[in-house]
Tab-separated table of C-alpha atoms in Angstrom:
chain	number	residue	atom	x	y	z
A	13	UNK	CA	-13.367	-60.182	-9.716
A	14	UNK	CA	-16.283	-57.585	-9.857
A	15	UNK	CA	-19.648	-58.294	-11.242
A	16	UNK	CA	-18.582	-56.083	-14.771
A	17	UNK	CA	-15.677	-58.740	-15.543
A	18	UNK	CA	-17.829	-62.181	-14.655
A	19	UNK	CA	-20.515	-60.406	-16.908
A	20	UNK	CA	-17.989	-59.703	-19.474
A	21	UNK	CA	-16.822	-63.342	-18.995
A	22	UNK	CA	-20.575	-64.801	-19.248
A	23	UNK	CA	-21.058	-62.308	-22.896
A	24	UNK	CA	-17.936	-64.231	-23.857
A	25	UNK	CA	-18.794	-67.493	-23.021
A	26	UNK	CA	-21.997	-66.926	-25.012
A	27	UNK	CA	-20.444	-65.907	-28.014
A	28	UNK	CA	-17.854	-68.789	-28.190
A	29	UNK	CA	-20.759	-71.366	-27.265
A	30	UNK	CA	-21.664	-73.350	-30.274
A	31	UNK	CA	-24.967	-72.847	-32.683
A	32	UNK	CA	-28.093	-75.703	-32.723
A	33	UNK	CA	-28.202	-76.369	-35.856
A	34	UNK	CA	-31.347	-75.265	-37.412
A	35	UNK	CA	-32.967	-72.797	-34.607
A	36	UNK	CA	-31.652	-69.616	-32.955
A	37	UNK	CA	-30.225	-71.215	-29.508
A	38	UNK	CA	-26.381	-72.230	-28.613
A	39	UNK	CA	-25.287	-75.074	-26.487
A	40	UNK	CA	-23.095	-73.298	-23.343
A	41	UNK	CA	-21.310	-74.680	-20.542
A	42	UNK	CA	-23.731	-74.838	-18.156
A	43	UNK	CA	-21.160	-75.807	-14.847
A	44	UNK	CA	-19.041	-72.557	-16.265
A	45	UNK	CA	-22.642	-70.528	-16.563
A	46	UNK	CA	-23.581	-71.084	-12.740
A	47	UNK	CA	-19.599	-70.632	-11.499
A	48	UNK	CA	-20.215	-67.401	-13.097
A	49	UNK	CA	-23.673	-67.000	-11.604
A	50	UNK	CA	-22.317	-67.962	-8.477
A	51	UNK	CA	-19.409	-65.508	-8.712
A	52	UNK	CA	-22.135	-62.359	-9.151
A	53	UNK	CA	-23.897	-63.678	-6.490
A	54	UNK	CA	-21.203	-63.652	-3.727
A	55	UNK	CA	-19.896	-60.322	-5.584
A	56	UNK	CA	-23.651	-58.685	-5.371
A	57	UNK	CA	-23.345	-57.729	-1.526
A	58	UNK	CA	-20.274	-56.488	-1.922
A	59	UNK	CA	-20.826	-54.345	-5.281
A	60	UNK	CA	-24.611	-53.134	-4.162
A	61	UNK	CA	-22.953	-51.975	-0.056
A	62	UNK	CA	-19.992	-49.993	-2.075
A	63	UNK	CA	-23.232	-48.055	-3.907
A	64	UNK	CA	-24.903	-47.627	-1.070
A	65	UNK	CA	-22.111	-46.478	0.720
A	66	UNK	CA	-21.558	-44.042	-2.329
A	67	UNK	CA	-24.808	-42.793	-2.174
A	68	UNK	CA	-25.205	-42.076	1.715
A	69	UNK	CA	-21.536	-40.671	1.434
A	70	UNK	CA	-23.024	-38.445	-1.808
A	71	UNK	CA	-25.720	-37.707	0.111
A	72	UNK	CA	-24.000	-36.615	3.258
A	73	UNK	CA	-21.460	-34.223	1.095
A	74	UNK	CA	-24.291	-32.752	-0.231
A	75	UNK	CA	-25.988	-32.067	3.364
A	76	UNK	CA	-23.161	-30.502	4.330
A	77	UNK	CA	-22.768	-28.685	1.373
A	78	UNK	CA	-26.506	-27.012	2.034
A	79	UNK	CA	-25.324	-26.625	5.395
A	80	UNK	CA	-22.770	-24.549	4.605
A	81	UNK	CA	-24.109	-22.385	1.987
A	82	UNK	CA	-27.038	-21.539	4.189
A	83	UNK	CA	-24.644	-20.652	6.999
A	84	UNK	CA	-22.255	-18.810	3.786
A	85	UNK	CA	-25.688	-16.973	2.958
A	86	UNK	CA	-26.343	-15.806	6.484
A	87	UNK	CA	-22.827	-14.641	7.102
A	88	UNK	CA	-23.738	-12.613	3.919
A	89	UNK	CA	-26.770	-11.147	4.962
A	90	UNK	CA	-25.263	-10.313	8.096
A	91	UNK	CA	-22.444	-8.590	6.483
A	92	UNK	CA	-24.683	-6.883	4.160
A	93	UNK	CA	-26.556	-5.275	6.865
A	94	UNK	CA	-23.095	-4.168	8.568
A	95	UNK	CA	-21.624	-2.496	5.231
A	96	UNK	CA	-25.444	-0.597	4.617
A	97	UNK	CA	-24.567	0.631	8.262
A	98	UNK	CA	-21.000	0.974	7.783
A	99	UNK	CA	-21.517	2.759	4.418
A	100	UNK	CA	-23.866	5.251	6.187
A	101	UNK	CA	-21.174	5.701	8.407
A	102	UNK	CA	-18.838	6.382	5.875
A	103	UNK	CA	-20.814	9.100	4.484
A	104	UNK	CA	-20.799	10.909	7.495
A	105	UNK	CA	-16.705	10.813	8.144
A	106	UNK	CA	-16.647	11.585	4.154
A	107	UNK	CA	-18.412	15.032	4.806
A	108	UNK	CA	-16.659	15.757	7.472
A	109	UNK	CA	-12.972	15.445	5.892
A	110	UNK	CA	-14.585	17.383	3.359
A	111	UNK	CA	-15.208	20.468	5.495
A	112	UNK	CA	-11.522	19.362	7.440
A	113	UNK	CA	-9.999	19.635	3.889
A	114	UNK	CA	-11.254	22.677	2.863
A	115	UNK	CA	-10.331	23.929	6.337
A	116	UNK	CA	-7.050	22.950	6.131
A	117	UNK	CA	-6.671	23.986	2.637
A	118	UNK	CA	-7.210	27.628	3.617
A	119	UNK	CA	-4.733	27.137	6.328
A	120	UNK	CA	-2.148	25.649	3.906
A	121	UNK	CA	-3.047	28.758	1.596
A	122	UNK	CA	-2.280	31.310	4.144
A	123	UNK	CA	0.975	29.319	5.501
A	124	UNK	CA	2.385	29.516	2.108
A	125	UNK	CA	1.282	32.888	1.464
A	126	UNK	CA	3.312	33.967	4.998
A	127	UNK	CA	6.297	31.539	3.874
A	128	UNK	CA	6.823	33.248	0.821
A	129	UNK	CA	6.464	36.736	2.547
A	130	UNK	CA	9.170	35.701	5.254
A	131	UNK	CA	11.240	34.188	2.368
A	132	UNK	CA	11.045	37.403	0.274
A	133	UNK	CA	11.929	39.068	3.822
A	134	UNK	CA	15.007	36.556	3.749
A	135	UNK	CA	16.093	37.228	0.956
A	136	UNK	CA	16.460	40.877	0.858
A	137	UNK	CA	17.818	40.995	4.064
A	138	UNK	CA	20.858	38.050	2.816
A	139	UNK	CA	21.215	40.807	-0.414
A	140	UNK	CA	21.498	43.338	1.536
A	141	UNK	CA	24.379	41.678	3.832
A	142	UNK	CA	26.114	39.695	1.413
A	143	UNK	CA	26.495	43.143	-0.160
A	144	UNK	CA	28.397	44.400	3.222
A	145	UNK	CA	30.257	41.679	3.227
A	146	UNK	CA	31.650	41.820	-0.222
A	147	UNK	CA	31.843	45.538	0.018
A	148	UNK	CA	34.206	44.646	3.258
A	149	UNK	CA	36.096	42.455	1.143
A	150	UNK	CA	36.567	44.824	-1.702
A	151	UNK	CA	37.909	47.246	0.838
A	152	UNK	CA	40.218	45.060	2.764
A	153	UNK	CA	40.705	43.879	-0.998
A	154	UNK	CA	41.950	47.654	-2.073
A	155	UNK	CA	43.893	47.855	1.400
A	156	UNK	CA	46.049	44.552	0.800
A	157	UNK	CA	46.327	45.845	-3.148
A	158	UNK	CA	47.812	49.106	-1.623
A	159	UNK	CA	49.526	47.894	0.757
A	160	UNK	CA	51.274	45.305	-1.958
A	161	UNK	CA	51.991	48.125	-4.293
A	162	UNK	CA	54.013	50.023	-1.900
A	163	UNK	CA	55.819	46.856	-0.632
A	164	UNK	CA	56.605	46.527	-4.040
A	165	UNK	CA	58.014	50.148	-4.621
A	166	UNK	CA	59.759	49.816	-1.382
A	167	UNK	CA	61.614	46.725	-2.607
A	168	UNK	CA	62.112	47.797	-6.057
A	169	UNK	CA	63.562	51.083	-4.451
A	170	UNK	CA	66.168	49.288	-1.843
A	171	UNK	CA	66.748	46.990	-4.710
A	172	UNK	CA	67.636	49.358	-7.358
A	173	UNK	CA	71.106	50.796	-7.612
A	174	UNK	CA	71.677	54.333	-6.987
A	175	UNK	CA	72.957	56.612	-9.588
């Protein structure tokens, strides 16, 4: 048993104990009194070691916690100081795409302006041969639609009869 049961044993032993008649005591076991003394005695090492063992314990995680939010806070500090550098850094590298991009932008401006150029170029030169080639067609065309329309007089000739 722990010392919070015998004491809840001793409160009940005092309220079942019986009244002296005329005054404010009550009679109690004494014998069950000092077992129960006796009980938080032996328990009393015990109980008051587990506290102190809580508290050192308490106060050992709490060491360590300071510990490591002082070495948390210097990491931070530290890292502070390398962004501030880093961001100065940054800065630099920022103007400098800046002046890439508007670099490159011209030269994307003037690629595209020579792309379209050569694709206008392209274009007028595939008109100008896709018109050949269907003007080829249409001839060869006109040639097989001649030559069709005689075959076709020639056999209606052989095949009609003579009068």
């Amino acid at each position: 048993m722990n010392i919070e049961e015998i004491l809840d044993l001793m409160d009940g032993l005092l309220d079942k104990s019986s009244s002296v008649p005329f005054s404010n005591k009550k009679m109690i076991d004494c014998e069950q009194m000092r077992e129960y003394i006796d009980s938080i005695r032996l328990n009393m090492p015990g109980e008051i070691k587990r506290a102190k063992d809580m508290t050192r314990d308490k106060n050992n995680i709490i060491s360590e916690a300071n510990k490591k939010s002082e070495e948390i806070i210097r990491k931070a500090e530290e890292r502070a100081k390398v962004l501030v550098s880093e961001q100065e850094v940054i800065k630099q590298a920022t103007d400098i795409a800046k002046e890439q991009l508007k670099r490159a932008k011209e030269q994307a401006d003037e690629i595209v302006a020579q792309a379209v150029a050569k694709d206008k170029d392209i274009r007028n030169a595939l008109a100008a041969n896709l018109d050949k080639v269907l003007s080829d067609a249409e001839a060869v065309l006109n040639k097989s639609l001649s030559d069709v329309t005689s075959t076709k007089a020639a056999v209606l000739k052989i095949g009609s009869p003579k009068n």
